[in-house]
Short mmCIF file of C-alpha atoms and ligand atoms in Angstrom, two decimals:
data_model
loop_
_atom_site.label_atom_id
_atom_site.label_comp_id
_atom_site.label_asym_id
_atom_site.label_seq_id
_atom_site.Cartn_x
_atom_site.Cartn_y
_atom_site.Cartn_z
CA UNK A 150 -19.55 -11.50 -21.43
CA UNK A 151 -17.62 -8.42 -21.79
CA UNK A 152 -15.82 -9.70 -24.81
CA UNK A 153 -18.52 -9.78 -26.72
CA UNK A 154 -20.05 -6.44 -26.51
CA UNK A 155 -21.55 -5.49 -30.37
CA UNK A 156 -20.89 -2.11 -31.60
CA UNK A 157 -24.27 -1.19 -32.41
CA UNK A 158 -24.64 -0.28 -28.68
CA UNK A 159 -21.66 2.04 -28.98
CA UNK A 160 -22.47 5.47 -27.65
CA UNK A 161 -19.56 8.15 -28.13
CA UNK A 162 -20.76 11.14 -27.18
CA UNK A 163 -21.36 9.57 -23.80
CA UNK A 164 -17.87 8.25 -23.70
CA UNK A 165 -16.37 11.42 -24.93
CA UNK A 166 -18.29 12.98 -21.86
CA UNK A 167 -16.97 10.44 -19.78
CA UNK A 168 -13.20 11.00 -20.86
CA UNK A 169 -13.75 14.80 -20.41
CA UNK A 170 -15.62 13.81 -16.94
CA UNK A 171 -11.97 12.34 -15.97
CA UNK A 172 -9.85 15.27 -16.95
CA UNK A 173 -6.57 14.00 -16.19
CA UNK A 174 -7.43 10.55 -16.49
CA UNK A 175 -5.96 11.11 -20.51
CA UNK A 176 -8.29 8.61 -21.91
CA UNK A 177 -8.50 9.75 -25.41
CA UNK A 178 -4.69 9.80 -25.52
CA UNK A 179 -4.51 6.05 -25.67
CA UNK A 180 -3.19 5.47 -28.85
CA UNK A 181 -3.58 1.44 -28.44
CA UNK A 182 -0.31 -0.04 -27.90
CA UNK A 183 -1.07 -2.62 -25.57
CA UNK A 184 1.88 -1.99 -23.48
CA UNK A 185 -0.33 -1.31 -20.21
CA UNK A 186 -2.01 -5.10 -21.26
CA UNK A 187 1.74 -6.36 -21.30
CA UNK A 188 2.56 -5.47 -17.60
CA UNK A 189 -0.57 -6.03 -16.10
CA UNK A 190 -0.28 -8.89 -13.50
CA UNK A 191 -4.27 -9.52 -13.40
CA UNK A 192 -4.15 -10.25 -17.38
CA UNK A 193 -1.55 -12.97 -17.38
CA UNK A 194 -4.12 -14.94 -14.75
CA UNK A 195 -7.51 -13.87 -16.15
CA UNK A 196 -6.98 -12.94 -19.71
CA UNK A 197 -10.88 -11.43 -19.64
CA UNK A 198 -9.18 -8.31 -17.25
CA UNK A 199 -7.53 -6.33 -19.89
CA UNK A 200 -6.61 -2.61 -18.60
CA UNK A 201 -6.42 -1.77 -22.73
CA UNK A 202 -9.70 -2.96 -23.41
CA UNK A 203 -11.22 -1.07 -20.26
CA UNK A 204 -10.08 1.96 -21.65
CA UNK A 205 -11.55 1.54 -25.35
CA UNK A 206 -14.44 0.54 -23.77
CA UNK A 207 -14.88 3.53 -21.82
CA UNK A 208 -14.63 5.92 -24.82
CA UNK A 209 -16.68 3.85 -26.76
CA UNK A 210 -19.41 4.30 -23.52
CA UNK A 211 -19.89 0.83 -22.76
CA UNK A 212 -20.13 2.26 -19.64
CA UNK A 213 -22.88 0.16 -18.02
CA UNK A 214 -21.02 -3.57 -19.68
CA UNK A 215 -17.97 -2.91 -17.98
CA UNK A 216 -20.28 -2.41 -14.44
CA UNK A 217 -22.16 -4.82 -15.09
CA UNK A 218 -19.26 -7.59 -15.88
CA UNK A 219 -17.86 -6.80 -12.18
CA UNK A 220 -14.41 -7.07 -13.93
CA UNK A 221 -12.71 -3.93 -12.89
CA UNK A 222 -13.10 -5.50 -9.19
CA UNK A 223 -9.74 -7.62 -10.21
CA UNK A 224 -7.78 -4.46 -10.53
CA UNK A 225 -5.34 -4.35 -7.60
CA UNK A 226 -4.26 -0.80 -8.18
CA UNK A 227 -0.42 -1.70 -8.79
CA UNK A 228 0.52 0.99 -10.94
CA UNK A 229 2.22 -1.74 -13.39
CA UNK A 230 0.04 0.07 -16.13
CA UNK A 231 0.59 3.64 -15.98
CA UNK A 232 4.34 3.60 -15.55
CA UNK A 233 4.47 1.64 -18.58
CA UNK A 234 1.88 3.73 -20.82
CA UNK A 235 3.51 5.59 -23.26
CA UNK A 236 0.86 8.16 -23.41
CA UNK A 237 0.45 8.98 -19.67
CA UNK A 238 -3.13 7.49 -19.80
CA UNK A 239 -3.94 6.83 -15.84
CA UNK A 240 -5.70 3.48 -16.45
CA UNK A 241 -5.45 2.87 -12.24
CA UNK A 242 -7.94 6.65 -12.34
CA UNK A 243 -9.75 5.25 -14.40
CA UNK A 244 -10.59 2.09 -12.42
CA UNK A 245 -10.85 3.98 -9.41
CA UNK A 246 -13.54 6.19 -11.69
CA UNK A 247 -15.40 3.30 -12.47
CA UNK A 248 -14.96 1.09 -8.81
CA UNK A 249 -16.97 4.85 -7.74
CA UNK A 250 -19.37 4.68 -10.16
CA UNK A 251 -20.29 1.41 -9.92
CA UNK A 252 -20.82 1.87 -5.72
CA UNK A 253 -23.16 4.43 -7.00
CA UNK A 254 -25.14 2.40 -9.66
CA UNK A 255 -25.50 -0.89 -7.34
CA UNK A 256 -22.84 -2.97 -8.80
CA UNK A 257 -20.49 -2.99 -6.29
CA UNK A 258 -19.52 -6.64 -4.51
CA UNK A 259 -20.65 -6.51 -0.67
CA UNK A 260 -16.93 -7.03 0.52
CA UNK A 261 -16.14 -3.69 -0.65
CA UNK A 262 -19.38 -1.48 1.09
CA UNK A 263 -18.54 -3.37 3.53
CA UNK A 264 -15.36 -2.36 4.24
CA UNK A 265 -16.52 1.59 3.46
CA UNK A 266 -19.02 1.79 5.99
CA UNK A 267 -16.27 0.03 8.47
CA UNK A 268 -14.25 3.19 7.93
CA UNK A 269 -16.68 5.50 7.82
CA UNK A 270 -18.30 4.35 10.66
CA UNK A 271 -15.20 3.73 12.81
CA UNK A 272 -12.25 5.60 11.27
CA UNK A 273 -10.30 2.24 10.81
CA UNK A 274 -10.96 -1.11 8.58
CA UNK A 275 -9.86 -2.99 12.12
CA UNK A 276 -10.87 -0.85 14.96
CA UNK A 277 -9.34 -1.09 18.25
CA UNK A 278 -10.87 -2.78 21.16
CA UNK A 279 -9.76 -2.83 24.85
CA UNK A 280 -8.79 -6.45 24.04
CA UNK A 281 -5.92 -5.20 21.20
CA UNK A 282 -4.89 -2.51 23.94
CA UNK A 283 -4.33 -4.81 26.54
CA UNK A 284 -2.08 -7.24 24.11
CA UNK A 285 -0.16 -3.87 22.58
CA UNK A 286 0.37 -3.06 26.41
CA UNK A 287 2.18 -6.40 27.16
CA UNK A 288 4.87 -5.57 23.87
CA UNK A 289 5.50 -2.60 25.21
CA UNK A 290 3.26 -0.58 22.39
CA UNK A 291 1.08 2.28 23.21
CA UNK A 292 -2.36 1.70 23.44
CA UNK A 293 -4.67 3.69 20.70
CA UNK A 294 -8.20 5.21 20.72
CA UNK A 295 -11.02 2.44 20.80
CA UNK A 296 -13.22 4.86 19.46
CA UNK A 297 -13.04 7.39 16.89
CA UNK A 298 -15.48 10.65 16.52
CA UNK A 299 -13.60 12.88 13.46
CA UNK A 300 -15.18 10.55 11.50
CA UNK A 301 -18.89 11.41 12.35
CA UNK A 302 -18.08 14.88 12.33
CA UNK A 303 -16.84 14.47 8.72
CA UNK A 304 -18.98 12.02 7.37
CA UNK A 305 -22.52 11.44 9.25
CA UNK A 306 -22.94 15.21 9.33
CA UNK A 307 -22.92 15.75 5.97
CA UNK A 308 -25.99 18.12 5.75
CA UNK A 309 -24.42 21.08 7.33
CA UNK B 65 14.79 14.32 13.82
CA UNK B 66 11.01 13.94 14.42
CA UNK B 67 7.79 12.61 12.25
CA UNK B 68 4.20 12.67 13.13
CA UNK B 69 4.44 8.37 13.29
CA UNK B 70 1.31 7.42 10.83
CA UNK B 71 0.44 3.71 12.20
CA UNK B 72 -2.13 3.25 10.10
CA UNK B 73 -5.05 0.32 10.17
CA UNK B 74 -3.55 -2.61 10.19
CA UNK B 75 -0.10 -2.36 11.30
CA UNK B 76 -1.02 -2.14 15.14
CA UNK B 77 -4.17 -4.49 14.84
CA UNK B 78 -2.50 -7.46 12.83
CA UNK B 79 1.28 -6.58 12.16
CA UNK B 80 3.01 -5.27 15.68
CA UNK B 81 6.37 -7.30 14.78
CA UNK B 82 6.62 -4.98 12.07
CA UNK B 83 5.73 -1.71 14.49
CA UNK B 84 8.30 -3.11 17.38
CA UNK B 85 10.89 -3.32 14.86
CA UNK B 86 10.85 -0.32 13.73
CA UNK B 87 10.55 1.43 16.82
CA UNK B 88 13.60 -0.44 18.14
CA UNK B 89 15.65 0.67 14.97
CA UNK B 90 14.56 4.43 15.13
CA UNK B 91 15.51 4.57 18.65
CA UNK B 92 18.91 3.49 17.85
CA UNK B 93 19.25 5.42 15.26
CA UNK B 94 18.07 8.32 18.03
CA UNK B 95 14.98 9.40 15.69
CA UNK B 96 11.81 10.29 17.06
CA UNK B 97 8.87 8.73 15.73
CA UNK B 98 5.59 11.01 17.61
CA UNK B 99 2.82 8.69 18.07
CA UNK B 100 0.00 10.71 17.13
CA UNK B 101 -3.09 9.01 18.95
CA UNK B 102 -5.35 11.45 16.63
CA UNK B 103 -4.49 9.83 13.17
CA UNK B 104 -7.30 7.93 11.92
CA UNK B 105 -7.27 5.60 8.48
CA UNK B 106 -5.22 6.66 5.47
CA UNK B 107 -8.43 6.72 3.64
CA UNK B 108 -7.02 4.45 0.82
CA UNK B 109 -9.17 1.39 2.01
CA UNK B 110 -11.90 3.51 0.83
CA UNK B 111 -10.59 5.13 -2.51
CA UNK B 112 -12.22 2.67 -4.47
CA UNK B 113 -15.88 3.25 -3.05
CA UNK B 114 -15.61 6.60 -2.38
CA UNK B 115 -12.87 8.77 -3.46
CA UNK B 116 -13.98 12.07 -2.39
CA UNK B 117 -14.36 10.71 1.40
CA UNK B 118 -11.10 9.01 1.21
CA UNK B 119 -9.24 11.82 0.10
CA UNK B 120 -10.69 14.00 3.21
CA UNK B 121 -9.65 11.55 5.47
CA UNK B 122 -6.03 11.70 3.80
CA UNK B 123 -6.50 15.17 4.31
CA UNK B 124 -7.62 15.26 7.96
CA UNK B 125 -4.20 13.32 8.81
CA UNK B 126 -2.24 15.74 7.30
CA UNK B 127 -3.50 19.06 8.32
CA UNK B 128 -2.98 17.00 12.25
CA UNK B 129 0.66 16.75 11.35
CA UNK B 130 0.79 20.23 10.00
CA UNK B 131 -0.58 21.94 13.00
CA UNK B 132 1.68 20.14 15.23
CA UNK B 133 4.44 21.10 12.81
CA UNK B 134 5.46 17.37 11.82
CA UNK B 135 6.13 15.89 8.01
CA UNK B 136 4.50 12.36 8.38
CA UNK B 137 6.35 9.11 8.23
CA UNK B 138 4.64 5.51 7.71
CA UNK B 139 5.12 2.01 7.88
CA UNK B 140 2.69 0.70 5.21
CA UNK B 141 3.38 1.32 1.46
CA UNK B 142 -0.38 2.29 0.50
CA UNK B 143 -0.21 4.56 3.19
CA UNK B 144 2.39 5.84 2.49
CA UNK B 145 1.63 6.08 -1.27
CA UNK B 146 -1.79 7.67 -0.62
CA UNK B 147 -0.79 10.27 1.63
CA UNK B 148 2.05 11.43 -0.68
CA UNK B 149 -0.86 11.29 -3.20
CA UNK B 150 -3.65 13.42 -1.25
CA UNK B 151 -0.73 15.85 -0.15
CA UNK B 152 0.56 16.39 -4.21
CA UNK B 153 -3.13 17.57 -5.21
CA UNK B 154 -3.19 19.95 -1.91
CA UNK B 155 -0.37 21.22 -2.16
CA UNK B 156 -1.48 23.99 -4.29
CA UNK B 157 -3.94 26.57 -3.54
CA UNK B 158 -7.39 26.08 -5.36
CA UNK B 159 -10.90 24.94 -5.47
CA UNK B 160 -9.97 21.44 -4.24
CA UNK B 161 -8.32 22.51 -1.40
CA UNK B 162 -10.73 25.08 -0.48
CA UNK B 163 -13.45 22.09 -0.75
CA UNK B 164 -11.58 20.26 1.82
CA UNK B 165 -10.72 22.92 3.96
CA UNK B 166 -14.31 23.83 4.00
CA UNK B 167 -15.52 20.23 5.26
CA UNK B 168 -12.14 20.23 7.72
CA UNK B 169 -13.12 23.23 9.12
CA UNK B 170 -16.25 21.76 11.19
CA UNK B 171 -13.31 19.74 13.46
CA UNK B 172 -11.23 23.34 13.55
CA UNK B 173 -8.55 22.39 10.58
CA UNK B 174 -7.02 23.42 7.71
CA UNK B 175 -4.87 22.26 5.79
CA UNK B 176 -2.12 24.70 4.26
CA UNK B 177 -0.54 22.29 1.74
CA UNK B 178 3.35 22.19 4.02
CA UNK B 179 3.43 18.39 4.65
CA UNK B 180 5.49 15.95 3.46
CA UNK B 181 4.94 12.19 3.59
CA UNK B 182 7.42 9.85 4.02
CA UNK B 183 7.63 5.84 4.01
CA UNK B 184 10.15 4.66 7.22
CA UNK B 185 12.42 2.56 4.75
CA UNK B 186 12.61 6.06 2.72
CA UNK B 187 13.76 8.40 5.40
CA UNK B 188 16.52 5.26 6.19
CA UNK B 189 17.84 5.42 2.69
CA UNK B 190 17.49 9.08 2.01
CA UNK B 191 18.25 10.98 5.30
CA UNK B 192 20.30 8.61 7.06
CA UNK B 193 24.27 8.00 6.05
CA UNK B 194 24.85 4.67 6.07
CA UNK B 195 27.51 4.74 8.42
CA UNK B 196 25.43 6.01 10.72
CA UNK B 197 23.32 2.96 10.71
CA UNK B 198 26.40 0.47 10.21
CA UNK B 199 27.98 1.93 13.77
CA UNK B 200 24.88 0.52 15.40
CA UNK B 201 25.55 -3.21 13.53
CA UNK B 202 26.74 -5.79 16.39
CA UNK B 203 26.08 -8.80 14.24
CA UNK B 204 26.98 -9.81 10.39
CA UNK B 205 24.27 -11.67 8.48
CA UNK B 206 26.67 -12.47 5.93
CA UNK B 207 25.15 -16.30 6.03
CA UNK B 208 21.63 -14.98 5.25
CA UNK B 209 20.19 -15.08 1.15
CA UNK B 210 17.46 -12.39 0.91
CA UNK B 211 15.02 -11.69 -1.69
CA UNK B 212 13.10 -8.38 -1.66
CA UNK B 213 10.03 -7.37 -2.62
CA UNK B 214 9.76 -4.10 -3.01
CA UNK B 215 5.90 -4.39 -3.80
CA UNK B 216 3.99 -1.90 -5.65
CA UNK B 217 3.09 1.11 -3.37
CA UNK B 218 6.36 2.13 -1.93
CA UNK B 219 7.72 3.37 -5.40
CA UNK B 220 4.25 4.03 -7.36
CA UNK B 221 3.15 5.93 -8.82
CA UNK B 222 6.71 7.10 -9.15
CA UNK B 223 5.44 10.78 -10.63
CA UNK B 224 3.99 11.60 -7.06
CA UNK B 225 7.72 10.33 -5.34
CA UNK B 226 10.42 12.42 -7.07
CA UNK B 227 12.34 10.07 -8.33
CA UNK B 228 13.91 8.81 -4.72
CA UNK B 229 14.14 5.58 -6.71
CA UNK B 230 13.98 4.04 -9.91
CA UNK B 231 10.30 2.30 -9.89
CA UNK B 232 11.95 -0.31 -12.81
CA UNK B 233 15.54 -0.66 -11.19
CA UNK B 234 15.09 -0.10 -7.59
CA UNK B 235 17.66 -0.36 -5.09
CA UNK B 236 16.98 1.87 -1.92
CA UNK B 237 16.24 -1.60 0.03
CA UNK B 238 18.88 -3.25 -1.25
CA UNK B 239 21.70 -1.33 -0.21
CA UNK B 240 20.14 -1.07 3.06
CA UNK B 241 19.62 -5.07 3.20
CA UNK B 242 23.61 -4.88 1.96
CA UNK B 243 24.32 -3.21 4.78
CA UNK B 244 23.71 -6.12 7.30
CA UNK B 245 26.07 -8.58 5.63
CA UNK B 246 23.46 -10.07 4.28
CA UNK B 247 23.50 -11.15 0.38
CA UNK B 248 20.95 -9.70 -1.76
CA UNK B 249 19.73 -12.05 -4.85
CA UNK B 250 17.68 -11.85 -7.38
CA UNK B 251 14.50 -13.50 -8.80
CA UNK B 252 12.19 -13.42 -11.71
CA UNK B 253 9.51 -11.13 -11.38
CA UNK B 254 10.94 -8.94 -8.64
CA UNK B 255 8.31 -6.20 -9.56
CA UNK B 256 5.49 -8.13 -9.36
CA UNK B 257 2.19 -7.11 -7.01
CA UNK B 258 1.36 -9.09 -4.18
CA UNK B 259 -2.05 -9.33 -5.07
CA UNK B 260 -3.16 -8.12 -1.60
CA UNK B 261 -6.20 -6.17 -2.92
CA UNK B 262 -7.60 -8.99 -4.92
CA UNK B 263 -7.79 -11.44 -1.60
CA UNK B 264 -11.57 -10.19 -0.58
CA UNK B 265 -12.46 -10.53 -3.91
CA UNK B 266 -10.95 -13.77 -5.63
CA UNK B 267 -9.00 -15.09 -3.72
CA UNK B 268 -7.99 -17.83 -5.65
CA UNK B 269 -6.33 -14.80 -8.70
CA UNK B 270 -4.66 -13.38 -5.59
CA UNK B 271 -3.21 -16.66 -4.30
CA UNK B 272 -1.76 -17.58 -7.07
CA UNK B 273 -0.26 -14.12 -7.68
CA UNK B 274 1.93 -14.41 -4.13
CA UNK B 275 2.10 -17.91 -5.20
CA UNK B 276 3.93 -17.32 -7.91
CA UNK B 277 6.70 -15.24 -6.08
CA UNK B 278 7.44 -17.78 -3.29
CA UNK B 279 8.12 -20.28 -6.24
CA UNK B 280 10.32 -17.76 -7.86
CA UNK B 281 12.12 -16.99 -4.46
CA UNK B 282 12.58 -20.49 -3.58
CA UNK B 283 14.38 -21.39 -6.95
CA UNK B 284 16.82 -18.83 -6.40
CA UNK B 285 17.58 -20.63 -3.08
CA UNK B 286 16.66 -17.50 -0.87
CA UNK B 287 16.88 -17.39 2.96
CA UNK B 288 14.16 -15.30 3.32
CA UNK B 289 11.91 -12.61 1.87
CA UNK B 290 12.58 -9.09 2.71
CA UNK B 291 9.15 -6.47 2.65
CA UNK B 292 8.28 -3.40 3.32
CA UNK B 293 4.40 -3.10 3.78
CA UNK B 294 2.22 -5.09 5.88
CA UNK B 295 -0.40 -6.23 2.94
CA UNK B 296 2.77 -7.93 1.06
CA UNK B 297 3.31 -9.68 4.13
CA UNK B 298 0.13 -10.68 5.10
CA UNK B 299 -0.02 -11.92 1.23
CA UNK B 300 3.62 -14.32 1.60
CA UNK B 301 3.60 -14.68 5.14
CA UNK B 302 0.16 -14.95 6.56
CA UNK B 303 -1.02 -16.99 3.89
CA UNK B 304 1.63 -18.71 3.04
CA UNK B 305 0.29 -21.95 4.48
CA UNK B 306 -3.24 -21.54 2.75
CA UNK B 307 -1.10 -21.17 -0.94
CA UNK B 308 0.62 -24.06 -0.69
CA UNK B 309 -1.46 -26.50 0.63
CA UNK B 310 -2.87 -29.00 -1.81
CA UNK B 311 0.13 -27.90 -4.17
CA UNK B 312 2.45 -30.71 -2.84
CA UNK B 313 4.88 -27.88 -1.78
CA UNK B 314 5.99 -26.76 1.80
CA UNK B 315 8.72 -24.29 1.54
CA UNK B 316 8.54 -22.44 4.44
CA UNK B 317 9.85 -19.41 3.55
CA UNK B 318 10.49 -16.73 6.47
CA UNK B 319 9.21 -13.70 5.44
CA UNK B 320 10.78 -10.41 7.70
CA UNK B 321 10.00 -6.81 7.40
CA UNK B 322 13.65 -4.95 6.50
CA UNK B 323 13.34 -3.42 10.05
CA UNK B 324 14.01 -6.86 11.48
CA UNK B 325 16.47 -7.88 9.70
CA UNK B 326 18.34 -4.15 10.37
CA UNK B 327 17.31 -4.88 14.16
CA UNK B 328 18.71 -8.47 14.15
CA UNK B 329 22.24 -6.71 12.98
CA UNK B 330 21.90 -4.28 15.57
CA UNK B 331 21.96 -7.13 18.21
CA UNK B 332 18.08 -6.76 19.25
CA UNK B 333 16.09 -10.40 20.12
CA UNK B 334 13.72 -11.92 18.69
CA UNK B 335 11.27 -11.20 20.96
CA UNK B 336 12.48 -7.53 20.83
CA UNK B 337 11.25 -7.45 17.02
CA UNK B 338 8.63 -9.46 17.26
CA UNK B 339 9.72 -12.12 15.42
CA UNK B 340 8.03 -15.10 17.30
CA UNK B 341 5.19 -13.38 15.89
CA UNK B 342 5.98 -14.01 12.22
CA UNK B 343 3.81 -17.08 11.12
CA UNK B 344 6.39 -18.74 9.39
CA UNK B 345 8.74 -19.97 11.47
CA UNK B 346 12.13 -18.19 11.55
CA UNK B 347 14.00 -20.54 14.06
CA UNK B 348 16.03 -22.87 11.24
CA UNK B 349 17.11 -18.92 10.19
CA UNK B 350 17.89 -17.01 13.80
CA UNK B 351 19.93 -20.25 14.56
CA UNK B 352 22.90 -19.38 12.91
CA UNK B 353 22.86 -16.85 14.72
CA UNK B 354 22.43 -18.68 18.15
CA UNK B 355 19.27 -16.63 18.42
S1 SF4 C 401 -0.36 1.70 -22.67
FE1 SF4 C 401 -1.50 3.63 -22.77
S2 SF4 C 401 -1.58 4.16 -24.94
FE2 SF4 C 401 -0.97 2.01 -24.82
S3 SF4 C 401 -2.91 0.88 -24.99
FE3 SF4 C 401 -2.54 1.14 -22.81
S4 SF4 C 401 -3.60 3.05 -22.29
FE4 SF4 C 401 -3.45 3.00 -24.52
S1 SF4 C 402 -3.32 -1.08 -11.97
FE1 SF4 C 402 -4.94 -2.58 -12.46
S2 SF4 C 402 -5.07 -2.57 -14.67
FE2 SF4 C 402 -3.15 -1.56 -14.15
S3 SF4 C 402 -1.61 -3.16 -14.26
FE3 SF4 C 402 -2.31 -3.08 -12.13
S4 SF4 C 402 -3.98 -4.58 -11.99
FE4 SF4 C 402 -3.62 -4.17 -14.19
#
């Protein structure tokens, strides 16, 4: 469990080169004040989703932990925690950093590629079909493309 | 005055009541809204898998309402939030934007960094003088309670929104809300997410986030609950039934997007706003209204 992490397995050059990875992100400005734990709707259901302890964990590079404990999946990107951060550390960047990585690295829950290729594939999570256009028609809406080829320009044609 | 209308994913799949409504208000209110058959996803659904793809897509959208010479206005918060986002990091010249103009360019675009993103409730409260909208009022909701929920994405992050509103003390929707008649009140945990995101994940964390907020609401004795952004209501209204059953409560809560409840005080039907499409009831509500 990601509470338990030992120290020995601490690695801070690689979180220092994570931090400096994220730029912006501010990581190493945290100066551990707990206010972004405070706010953070997720923590006062599930007290094992702390946005503080994500970010220690990060510059401590317990990179691989925090993948592995599929934890940052509860984030809901509210925004509750940087507004309240003090130190303009972008803990919702960071998550986003991590939700990438961990696509990358095989951690990521099914729901979620799912929902990528979706878009990718069809340029919308719930494409259009003739059947939508028909009820839009009878409310008066306008009916949309059922199809959508932008997106295979932009993203099955990568290799150009 | 004229947007590029961004529709978004689900609005016109799963949440036309909300799309009517605010068609019917901007027509009264003599405000084109382009429909822009073009416009694809926001790209937000896929910021957390694949940030560099989503922020293309944001990026595709805009440089479509730049070339037709449009700012963009939506309907859904996270659109609306991620588009404002995408266009603050192009809006300056430099190696992102040249990376993105450099993929755009195999479909013909660019995108020059001139657009500006706006949510519909935003342009209502900012651009529009409230007498403007009041002249168009033919009914008073003064019976009606409401709650809002202004949700997360239509005021955060507040750094990429100049300040149109307080993201602590909000109160663009309510003083368009006041407008109507209708009685704004308050509840505990106003700012508090819907937990939208969470549902494909755990959705037993996410029910009991929304959960949480009906209760609140329904102490204060509200009416209804007032959003802004189709995930909240899929969250209170949608799933409102799942929530609660097993819990011993039935509440019933109406949940209505603010653009029904402005086009209910404009005099439009229900039908008109796509209200019998709302999946908790709002008959015990439109009847004091002989609705
Ligand atoms: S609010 Fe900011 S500074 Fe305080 S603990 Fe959280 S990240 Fe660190
Ligand atoms: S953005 Fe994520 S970590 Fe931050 S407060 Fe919201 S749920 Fe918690």
């Amino acid at each position: 469990m990601i509470e338990d992490v030992t120290h020995n397995r601490a690695d801070l050059q690689f979180g220092q080169g994570f931090a400096e990875q994220l730029g912006d992100v501010r990581l190493s400005a945290c100066f551990m004040c707990r206010a972004c734990t405070s706010v953070c709707p997720i923590t006062r259901l599930n007290d094992s989703f702390n946005p503080f302890r994500f970010v220690r964990l990060a510059l401590f590079g317990y990179i691989e932990e925090v993948l592995e404990s599929g934890l940052i999946w509860f984030c809901t990107n509210c925004y509750a925690c940087q507004e309240k951060c003090p130190h303009g550390v972008r803990i919702p960047d960071l998550m986003t950093a991590l939700k990438n990585l961990a696509i990358k690295t095989g951690y990521a829950p099914r729901e979620v590629l799912l929902q990528m290729n979706i878009v990718k594939d069809q340029g919308r999570i719930y494409p259009i079909d003739e059947f939508d256009n028909k009820k839009r028609g009878k409310l008066n809406l306008p009916s949309l493309p059922v199809s959508c080829e932008a997106v295979s320009t932009l993203f099955n044609e990568n290799s150009e | 005055m004229t947007y590029a209308f961004f529709l978004g994913c689900t609005i016109p799949a799963r949440s036309r009541g909300y799309e009517m409504s605010s068609r019917k208000v901007a027509e009264k209110l003599d405000f084109e809204l382009r429909d822009m058959k073009e416009f694809i996803c926001c790209g937000y659904p896929m910021k957390a898998s694949d940030k560099v793809s989503s922020e293309l897509m944001g990026a595709y959208n805009l440089s479509l309402a730049e070339r037709n010479g449009l700012d963009v206005c939506t309907l859904c918060s996270s659109c609306a939030s991620y588009l404002t986002e995408v266009a603050y990091h192009l809006a300056e010249e430099g190696p992102k934007r040249d990376e993105v103009n450099k993929q755009l360019s195999r479909l013909g675009l660019e995108y020059k960094g001139g657009v500006k993103v706006r949510h519909f409730v935003r342009v209502l409260y900012e651009e529009v003088e409230p007498k403007e909208i009041k002249k168009h009022f033919k009914r008073d909701l003064e019976d009606l309670k409401i709650a809002i929920h202004y949700g997360c994405h239509y005021l955060k992050p507040s750094g990429i929104y100049e300040n149109f509103d307080s993201a602590d003390y909000p109160k663009s929707i309510e003083k368009l809300v006041s407008m109507t008649g209708a009685r704004v009140i308050n509840y505990a945990g106003e700012q508090n997410c819907c937990g939208g995101p969470l549902l494909p994940i755990d959705e037993k964390t996410a029910l009991s986030l929304a959960k949480e907020k009906l209760d609140a609401v329904f102490d204060v004795g509200a009416d209804a609950l007032c959003v802004v952004c189709p995930f909240c209501s899929v969250m209170y209204d949608s799933n409102q039934k799942t929530m609660l059953s097993g819990s011993g409560t039935n509440f019933g809560l109406p949940v209505l997007y603010l653009t029904q409840l402005l086009g209910l005080a404009m005099g439009f039907g229900k039908k008109e706003l796509g209200l019998n499409m709302n999946v908790v009831k709002t008959k015990e509500l439109l009847k004091k209204y002989f609705i």
